[in-house]
Short mmCIF file of C-alpha atoms in Angstrom, two decimals:
data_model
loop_
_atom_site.label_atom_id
_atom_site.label_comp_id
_atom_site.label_asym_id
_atom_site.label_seq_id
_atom_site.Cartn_x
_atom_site.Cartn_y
_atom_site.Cartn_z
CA UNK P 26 2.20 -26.00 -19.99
CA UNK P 27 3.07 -28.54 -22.08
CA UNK P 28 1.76 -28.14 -25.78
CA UNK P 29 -1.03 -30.95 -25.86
CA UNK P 30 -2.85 -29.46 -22.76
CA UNK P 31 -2.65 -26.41 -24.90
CA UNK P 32 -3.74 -27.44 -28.13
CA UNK P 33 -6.75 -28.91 -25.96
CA UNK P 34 -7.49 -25.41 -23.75
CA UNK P 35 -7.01 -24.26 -27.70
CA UNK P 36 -9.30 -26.30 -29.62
CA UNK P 37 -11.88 -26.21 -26.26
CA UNK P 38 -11.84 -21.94 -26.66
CA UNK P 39 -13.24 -22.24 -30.07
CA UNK P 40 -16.03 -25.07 -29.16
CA UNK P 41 -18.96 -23.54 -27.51
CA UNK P 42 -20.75 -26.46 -27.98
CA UNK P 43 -18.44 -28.27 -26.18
CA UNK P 44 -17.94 -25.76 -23.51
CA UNK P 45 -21.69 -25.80 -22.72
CA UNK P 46 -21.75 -29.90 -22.65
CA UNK P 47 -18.98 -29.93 -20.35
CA UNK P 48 -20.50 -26.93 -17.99
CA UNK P 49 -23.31 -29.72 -17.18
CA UNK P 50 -20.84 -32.46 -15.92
CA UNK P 51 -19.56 -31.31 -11.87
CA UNK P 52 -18.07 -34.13 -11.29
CA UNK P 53 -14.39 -34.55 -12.18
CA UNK P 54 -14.18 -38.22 -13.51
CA UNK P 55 -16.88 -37.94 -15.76
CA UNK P 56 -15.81 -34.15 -16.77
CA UNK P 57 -12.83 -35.53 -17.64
CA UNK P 58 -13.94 -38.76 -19.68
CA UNK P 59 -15.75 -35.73 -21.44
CA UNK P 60 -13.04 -33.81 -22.37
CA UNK P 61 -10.89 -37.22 -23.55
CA UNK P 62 -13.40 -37.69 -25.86
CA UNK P 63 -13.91 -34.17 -27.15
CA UNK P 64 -10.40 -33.75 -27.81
CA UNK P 65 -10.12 -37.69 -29.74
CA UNK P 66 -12.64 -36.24 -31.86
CA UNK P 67 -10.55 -33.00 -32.70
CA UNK P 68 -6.89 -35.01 -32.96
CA UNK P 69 -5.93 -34.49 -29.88
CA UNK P 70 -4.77 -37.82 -27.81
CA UNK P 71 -4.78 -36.79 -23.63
CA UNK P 72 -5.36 -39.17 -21.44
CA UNK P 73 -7.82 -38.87 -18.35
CA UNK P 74 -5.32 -38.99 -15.87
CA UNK P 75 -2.95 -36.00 -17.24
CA UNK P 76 -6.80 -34.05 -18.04
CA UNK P 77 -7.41 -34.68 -14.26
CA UNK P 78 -4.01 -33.30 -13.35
CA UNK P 79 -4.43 -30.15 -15.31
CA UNK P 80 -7.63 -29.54 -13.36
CA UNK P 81 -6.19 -27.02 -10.87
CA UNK P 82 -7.55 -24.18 -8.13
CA UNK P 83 -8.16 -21.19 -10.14
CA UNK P 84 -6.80 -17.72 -8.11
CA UNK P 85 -5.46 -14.27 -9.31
CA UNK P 86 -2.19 -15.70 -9.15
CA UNK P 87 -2.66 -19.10 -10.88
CA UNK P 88 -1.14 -19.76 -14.22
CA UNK P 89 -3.09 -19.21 -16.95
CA UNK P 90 -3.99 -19.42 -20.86
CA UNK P 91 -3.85 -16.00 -22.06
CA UNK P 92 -6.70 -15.17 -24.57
CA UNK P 93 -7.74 -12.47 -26.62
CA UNK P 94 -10.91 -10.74 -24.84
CA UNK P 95 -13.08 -10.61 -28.29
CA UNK P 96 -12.82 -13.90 -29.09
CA UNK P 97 -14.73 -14.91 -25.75
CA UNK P 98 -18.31 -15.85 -25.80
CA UNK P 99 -20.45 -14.15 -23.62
CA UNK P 100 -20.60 -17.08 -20.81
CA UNK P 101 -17.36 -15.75 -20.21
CA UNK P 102 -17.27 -12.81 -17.20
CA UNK P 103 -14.31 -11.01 -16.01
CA UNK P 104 -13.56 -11.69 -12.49
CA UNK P 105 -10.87 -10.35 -11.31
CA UNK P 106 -8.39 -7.24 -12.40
CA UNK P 107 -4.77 -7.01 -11.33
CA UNK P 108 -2.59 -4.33 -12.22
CA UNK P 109 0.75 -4.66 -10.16
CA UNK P 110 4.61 -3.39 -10.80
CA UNK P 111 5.04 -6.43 -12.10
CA UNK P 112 2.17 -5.62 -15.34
CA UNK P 113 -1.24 -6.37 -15.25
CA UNK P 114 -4.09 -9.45 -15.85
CA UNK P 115 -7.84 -9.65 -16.42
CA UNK P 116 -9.14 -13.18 -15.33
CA UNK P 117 -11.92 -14.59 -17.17
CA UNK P 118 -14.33 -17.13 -15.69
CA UNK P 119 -16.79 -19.11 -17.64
CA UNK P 120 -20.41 -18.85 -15.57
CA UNK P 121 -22.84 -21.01 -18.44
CA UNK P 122 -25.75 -18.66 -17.70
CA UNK P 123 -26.06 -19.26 -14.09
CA UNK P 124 -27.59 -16.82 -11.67
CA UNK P 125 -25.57 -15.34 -9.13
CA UNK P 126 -27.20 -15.22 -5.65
CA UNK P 127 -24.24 -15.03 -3.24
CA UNK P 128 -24.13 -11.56 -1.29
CA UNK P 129 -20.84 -10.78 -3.00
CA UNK P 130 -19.82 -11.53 -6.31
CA UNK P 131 -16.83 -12.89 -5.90
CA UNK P 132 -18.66 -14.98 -3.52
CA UNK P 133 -20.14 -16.26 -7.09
CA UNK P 134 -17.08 -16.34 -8.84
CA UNK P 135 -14.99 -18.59 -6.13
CA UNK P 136 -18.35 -20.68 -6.85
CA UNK P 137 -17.62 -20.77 -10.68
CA UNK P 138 -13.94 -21.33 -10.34
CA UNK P 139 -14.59 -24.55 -8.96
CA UNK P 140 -16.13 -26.01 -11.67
CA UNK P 141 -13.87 -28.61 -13.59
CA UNK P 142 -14.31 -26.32 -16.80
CA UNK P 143 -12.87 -23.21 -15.18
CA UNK P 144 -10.01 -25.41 -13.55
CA UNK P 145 -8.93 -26.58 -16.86
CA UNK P 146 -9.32 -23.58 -18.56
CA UNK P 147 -8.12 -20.31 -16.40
CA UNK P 148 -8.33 -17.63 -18.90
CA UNK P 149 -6.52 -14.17 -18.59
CA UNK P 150 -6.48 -11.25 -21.09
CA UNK P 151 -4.79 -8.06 -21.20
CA UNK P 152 -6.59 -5.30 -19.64
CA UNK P 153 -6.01 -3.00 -22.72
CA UNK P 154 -8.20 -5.32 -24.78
CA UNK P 155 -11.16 -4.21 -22.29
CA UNK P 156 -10.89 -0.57 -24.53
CA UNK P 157 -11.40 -2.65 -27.77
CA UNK P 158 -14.51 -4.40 -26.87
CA UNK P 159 -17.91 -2.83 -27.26
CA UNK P 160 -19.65 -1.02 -24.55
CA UNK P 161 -23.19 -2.57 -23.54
CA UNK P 162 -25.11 -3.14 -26.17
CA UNK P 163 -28.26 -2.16 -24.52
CA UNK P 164 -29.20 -0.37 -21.07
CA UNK P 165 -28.13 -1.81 -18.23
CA UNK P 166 -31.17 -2.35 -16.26
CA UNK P 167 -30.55 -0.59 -12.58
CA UNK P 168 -27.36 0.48 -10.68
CA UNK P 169 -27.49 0.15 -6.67
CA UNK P 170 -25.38 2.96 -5.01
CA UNK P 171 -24.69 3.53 -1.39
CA UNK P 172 -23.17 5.18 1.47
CA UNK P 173 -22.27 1.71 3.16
CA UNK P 174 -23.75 -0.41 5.71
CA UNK P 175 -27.23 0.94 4.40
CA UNK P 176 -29.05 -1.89 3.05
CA UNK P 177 -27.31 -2.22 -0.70
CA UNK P 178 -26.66 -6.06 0.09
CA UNK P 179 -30.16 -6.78 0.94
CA UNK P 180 -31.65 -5.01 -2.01
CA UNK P 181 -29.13 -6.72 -4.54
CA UNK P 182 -30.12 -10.28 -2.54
CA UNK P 183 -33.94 -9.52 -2.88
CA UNK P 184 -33.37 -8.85 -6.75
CA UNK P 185 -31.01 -11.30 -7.29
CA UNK P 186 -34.43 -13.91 -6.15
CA UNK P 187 -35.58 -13.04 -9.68
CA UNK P 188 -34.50 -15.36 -12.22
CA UNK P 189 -34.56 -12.64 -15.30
CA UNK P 190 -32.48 -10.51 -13.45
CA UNK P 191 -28.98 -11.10 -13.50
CA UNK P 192 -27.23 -9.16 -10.35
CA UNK P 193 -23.74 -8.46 -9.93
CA UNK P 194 -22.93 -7.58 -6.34
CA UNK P 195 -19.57 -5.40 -6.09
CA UNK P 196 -17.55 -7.15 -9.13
CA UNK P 197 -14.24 -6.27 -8.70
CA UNK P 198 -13.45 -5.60 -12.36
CA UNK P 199 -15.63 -2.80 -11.99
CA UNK P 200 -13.97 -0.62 -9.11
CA UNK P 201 -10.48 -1.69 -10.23
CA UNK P 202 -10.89 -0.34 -13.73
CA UNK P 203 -12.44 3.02 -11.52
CA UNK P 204 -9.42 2.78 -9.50
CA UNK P 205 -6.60 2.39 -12.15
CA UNK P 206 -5.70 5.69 -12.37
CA UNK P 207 -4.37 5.70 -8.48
CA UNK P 208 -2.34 2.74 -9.91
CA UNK P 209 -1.02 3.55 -13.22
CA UNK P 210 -0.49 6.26 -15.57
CA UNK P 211 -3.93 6.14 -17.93
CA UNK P 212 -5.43 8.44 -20.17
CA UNK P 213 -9.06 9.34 -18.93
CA UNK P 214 -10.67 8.17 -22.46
CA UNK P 215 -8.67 4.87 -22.37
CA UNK P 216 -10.07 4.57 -18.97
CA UNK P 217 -13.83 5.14 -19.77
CA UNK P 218 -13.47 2.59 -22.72
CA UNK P 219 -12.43 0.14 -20.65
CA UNK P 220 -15.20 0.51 -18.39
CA UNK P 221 -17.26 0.16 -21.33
CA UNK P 222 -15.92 -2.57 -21.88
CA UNK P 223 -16.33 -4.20 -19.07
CA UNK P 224 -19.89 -3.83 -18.40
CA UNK P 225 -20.50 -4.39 -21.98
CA UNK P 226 -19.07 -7.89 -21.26
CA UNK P 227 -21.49 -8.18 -18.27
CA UNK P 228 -24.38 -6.87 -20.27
CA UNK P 229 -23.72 -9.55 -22.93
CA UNK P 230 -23.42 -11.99 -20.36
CA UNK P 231 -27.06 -11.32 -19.04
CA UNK P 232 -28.34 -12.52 -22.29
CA UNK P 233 -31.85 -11.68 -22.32
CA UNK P 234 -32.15 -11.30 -18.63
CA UNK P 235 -32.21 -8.13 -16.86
CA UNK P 236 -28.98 -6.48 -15.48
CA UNK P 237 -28.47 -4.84 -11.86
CA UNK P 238 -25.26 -3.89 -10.87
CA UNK P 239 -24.43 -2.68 -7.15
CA UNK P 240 -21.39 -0.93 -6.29
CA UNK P 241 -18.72 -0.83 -4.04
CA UNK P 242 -19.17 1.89 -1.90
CA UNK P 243 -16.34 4.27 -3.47
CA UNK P 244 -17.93 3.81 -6.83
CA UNK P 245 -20.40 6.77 -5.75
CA UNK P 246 -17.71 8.74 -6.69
CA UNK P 247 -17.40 7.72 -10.21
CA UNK P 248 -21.06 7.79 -10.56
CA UNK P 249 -20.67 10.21 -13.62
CA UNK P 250 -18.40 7.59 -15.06
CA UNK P 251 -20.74 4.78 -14.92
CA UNK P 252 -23.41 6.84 -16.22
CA UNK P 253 -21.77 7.90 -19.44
CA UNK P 254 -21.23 4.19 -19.84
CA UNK P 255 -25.21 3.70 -19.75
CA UNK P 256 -27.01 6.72 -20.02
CA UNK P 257 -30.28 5.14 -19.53
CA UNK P 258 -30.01 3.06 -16.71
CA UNK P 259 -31.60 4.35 -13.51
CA UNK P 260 -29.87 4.35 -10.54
CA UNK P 261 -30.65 4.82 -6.89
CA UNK P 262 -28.45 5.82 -3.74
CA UNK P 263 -29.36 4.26 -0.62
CA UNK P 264 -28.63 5.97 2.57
CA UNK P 265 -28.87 5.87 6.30
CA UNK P 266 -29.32 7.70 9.68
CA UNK P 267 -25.01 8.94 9.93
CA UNK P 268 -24.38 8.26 13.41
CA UNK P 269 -25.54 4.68 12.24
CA UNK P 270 -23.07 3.80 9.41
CA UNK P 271 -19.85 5.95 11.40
CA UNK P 272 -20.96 3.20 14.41
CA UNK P 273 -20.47 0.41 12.05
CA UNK P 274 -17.51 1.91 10.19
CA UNK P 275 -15.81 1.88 13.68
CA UNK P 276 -16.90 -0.10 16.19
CA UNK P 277 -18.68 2.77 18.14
CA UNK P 278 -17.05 3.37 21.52
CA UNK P 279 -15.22 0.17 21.24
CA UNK P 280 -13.13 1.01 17.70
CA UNK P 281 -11.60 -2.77 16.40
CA UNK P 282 -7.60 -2.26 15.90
CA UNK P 283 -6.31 -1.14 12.50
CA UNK P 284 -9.42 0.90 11.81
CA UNK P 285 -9.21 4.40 10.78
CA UNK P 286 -9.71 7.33 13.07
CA UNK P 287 -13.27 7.99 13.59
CA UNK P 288 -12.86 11.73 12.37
CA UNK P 289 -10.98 10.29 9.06
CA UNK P 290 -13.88 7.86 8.39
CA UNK P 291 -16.56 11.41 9.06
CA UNK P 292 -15.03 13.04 6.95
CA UNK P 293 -14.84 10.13 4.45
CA UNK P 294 -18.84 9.38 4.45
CA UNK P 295 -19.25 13.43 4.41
CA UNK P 296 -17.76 13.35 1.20
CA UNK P 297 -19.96 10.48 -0.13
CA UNK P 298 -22.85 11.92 0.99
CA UNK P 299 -22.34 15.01 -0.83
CA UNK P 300 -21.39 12.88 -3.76
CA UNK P 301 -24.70 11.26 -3.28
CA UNK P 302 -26.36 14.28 -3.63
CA UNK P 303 -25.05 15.05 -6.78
CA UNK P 304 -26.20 12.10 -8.18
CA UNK P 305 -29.50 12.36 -7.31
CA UNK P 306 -29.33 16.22 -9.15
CA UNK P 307 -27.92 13.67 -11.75
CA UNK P 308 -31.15 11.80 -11.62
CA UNK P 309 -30.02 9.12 -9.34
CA UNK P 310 -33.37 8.40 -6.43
CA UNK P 311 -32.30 8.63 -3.59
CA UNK P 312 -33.57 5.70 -0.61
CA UNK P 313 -33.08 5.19 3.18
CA UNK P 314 -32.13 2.51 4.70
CA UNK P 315 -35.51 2.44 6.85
CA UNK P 316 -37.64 2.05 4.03
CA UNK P 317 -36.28 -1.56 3.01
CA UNK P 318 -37.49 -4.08 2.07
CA UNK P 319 -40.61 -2.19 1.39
CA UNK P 320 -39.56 0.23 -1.40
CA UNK P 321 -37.92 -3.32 -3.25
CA UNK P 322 -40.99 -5.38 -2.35
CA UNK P 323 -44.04 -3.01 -2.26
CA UNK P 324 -43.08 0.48 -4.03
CA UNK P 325 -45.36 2.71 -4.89
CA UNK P 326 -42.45 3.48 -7.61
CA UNK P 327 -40.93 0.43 -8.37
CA UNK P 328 -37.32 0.06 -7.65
CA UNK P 329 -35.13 0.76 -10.59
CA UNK P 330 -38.01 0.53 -12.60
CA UNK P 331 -38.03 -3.45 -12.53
CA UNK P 332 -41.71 -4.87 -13.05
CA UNK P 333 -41.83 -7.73 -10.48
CA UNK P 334 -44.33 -10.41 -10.56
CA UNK P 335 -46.33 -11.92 -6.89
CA UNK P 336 -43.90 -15.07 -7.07
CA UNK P 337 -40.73 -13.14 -7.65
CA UNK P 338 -41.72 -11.35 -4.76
CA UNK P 339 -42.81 -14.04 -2.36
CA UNK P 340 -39.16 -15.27 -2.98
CA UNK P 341 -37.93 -11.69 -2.44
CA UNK P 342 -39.34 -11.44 1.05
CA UNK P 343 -38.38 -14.60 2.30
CA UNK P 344 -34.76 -13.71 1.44
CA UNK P 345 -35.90 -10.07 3.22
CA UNK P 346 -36.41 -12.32 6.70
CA UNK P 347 -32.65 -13.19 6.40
CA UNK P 348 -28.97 -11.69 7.28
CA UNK P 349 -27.99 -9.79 4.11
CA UNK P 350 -24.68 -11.15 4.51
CA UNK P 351 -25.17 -14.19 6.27
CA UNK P 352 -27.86 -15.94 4.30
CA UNK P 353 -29.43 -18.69 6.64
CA UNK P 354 -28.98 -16.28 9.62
CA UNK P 355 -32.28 -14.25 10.64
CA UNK P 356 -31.91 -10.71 10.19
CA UNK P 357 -31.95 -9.10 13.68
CA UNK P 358 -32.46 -5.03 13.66
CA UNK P 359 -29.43 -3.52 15.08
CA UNK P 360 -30.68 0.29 14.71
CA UNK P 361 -31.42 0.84 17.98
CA UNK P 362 -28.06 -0.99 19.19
CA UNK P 363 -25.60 1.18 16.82
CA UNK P 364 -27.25 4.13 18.12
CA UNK P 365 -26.91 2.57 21.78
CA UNK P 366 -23.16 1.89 21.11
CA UNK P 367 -22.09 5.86 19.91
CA UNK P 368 -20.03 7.77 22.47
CA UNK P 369 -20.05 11.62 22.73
CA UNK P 370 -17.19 11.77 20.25
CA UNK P 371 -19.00 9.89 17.67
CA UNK P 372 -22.19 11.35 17.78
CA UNK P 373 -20.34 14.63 17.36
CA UNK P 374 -18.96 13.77 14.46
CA UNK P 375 -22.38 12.46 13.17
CA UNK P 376 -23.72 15.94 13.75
CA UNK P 377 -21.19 18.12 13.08
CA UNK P 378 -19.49 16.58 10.02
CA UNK P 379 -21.55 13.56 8.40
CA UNK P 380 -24.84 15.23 8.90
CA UNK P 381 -24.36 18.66 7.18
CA UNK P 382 -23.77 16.86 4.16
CA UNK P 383 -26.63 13.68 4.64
CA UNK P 384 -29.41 15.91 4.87
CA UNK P 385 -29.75 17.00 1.78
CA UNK P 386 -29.08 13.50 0.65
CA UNK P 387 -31.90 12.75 2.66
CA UNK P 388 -34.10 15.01 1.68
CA UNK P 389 -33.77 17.26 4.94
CA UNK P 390 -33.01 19.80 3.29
#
């Protein structure tokens, strides 16, 4: 890097103003007449061209400025955690306040990292400094847990319609900080401050929107973890019929290669569903999959506890009509076919393993 692009990615960090000017200019050229002119007025001389060279695809792996975590504003999110042999990186990517309505978010994030801003200015901290920020500063506003395949994505989707909620679906920040113990020697404390300092970071970068989170699916078993983190926040756990989500988990009586044996993946959901259940004795509610969208759109609780106005929800339903995770596509009910697709040996499983442990989940029991 050579030390005028520095002084520039420098000058830039401290400049929120300027960050926020140049976060309304997509196009390159004129980002980049932007920055010239920034930088002339803080002594730095760069021309356009060598400003339009540094403007490069931003990825894990990509070079980058290394920052100290504090001295971010909150448009800055983490987006991605690395911890390797080789050490370990949190990337930083600036998002200007913009809602995130892909199914995934680092569906959002690849999004972000587009922008000329984040190009010119990949970010990176040391994980450690996650333990030194502060946790959320106020409850975070719902949590979305699951047992997979059960309707999480369309829930987070329908909320995510709302434009004072902010909803972060599956940030992989989250369940790599949950996960760093399997990866590295960490004291538990250390590792609990960094998760509240993560999703302090997130809960700053709501602003004065409302937060939902959803989970990856193995976060359900760190539920007690992201609950010290925000005692307040109300969480649910959505769950479906067994012999449904070991189908999709699969491939029913036609596994796909490299997939798991189907008594490896029972025994795997068994164990979330009785995790499940001891969130909901946590206080976590507790939803199937064949009450959505209705318990998001017409509760007679409301979900999470989010007030949602008649227009919010006319949006919400018209994303309900759609593919969770193919957004355009029309959402086709495929109950009846996972069911259709189980052989003996899976619907053995379902009964015998999965099921033992879903119904009290479900409330069967």
């Amino acid at each position: 890097m050579s030390q005028v692009l520095h002084s520039l990615r420098a000058a830039l960090l401290t400049y929120p103003a300027a960050l926020s000017a140049l976060w309304a200019i997509p196009d390159r050229a004129a980002f980049a007449d932007k920055v010239a002119e920034i930088a002339r007025g803080a002594g730095i001389d760069m021309a356009v061209a060598d400003i339009l060279a540094a403007l490069t695809p931003r990825g894990p792996a990509t070079p980058a400025m290394p920052v100290k975590a504090a001295s971010l504003s909150p448009s800055w999110l983490p987006s991605w955690l690395s911890i390797t042999a080789q050490g370990a990186r949190l990337d930083w990517i600036y998002a200007g306040g913009e809602s995130l309505t892909a199914p995934f978010a680092d569906q959002d994030f690849a999004r972000l990292a587009a922008h000329p801003l984040n190009q010119l200015l990949p970010a990176i901290s040391d994980p450690g400094e996650l333990g030194a920020l502060p946790g959320p500063d106020q409850p975070i506003d719902g949590m979305i847990f699951h047992i997979s395949r059960c309707g999480s994505t369309l829930a987070s989707r329908m909320l995510a319609q709302v434009p004072d909620i902010l909803v972060l679906s599956e940030p992989q920040p989250v369940a790599a900080v949950l996960s760093a113990h399997n990866l590295v020697r960490i004291d538990p404390k250390v590792q609990q401050a960094w998760l509240n300092g993560v999703l302090g970071a997130y809960r700053r970068a709501a602003g004065t929107r409302r937060l939902v989170i959803k989970l990856d699916v193995d976060s359900l078993f760190d539920h007690a973890r992201l609950k010290a983190a925000s005692p307040q926040t109300p969480f649910v756990v959505l769950h479906r019929d067994p012999l449904e989500v070991l189908v999709a988990q699969t491939g029913g009586s036609e596994p796909r290669p490299g997939l798991p044996p189907p008594e490896e993946v029972a025994r795997w959901l068994a164990a979330l569903c009785l995790t499940g259940s001891k969130a909901v004795a946590a206080g976590a509610r507790p939803i199937a999959y064949k009450q959505l969208p209705d318990a998001v759109l017409y509760p007679a609780r409301p979900f999470l506890g989010l007030a949602i106005s008649d227009a919010d929800r006319a949006r919400m339903a018209a994303v309900a009509t759609q593919d969770a995770k193919s957004p355009g596509k029309t959402f086709t009910p495929d109950s009846l076919a996972r069911q259709a697709a189980a052989d003996e040996r899976l619907k053995m499983l379902a009964r015998q393993v999965i099921a033992p442990a879903w119904e009290p989940l479900a409330g069967l029991r």
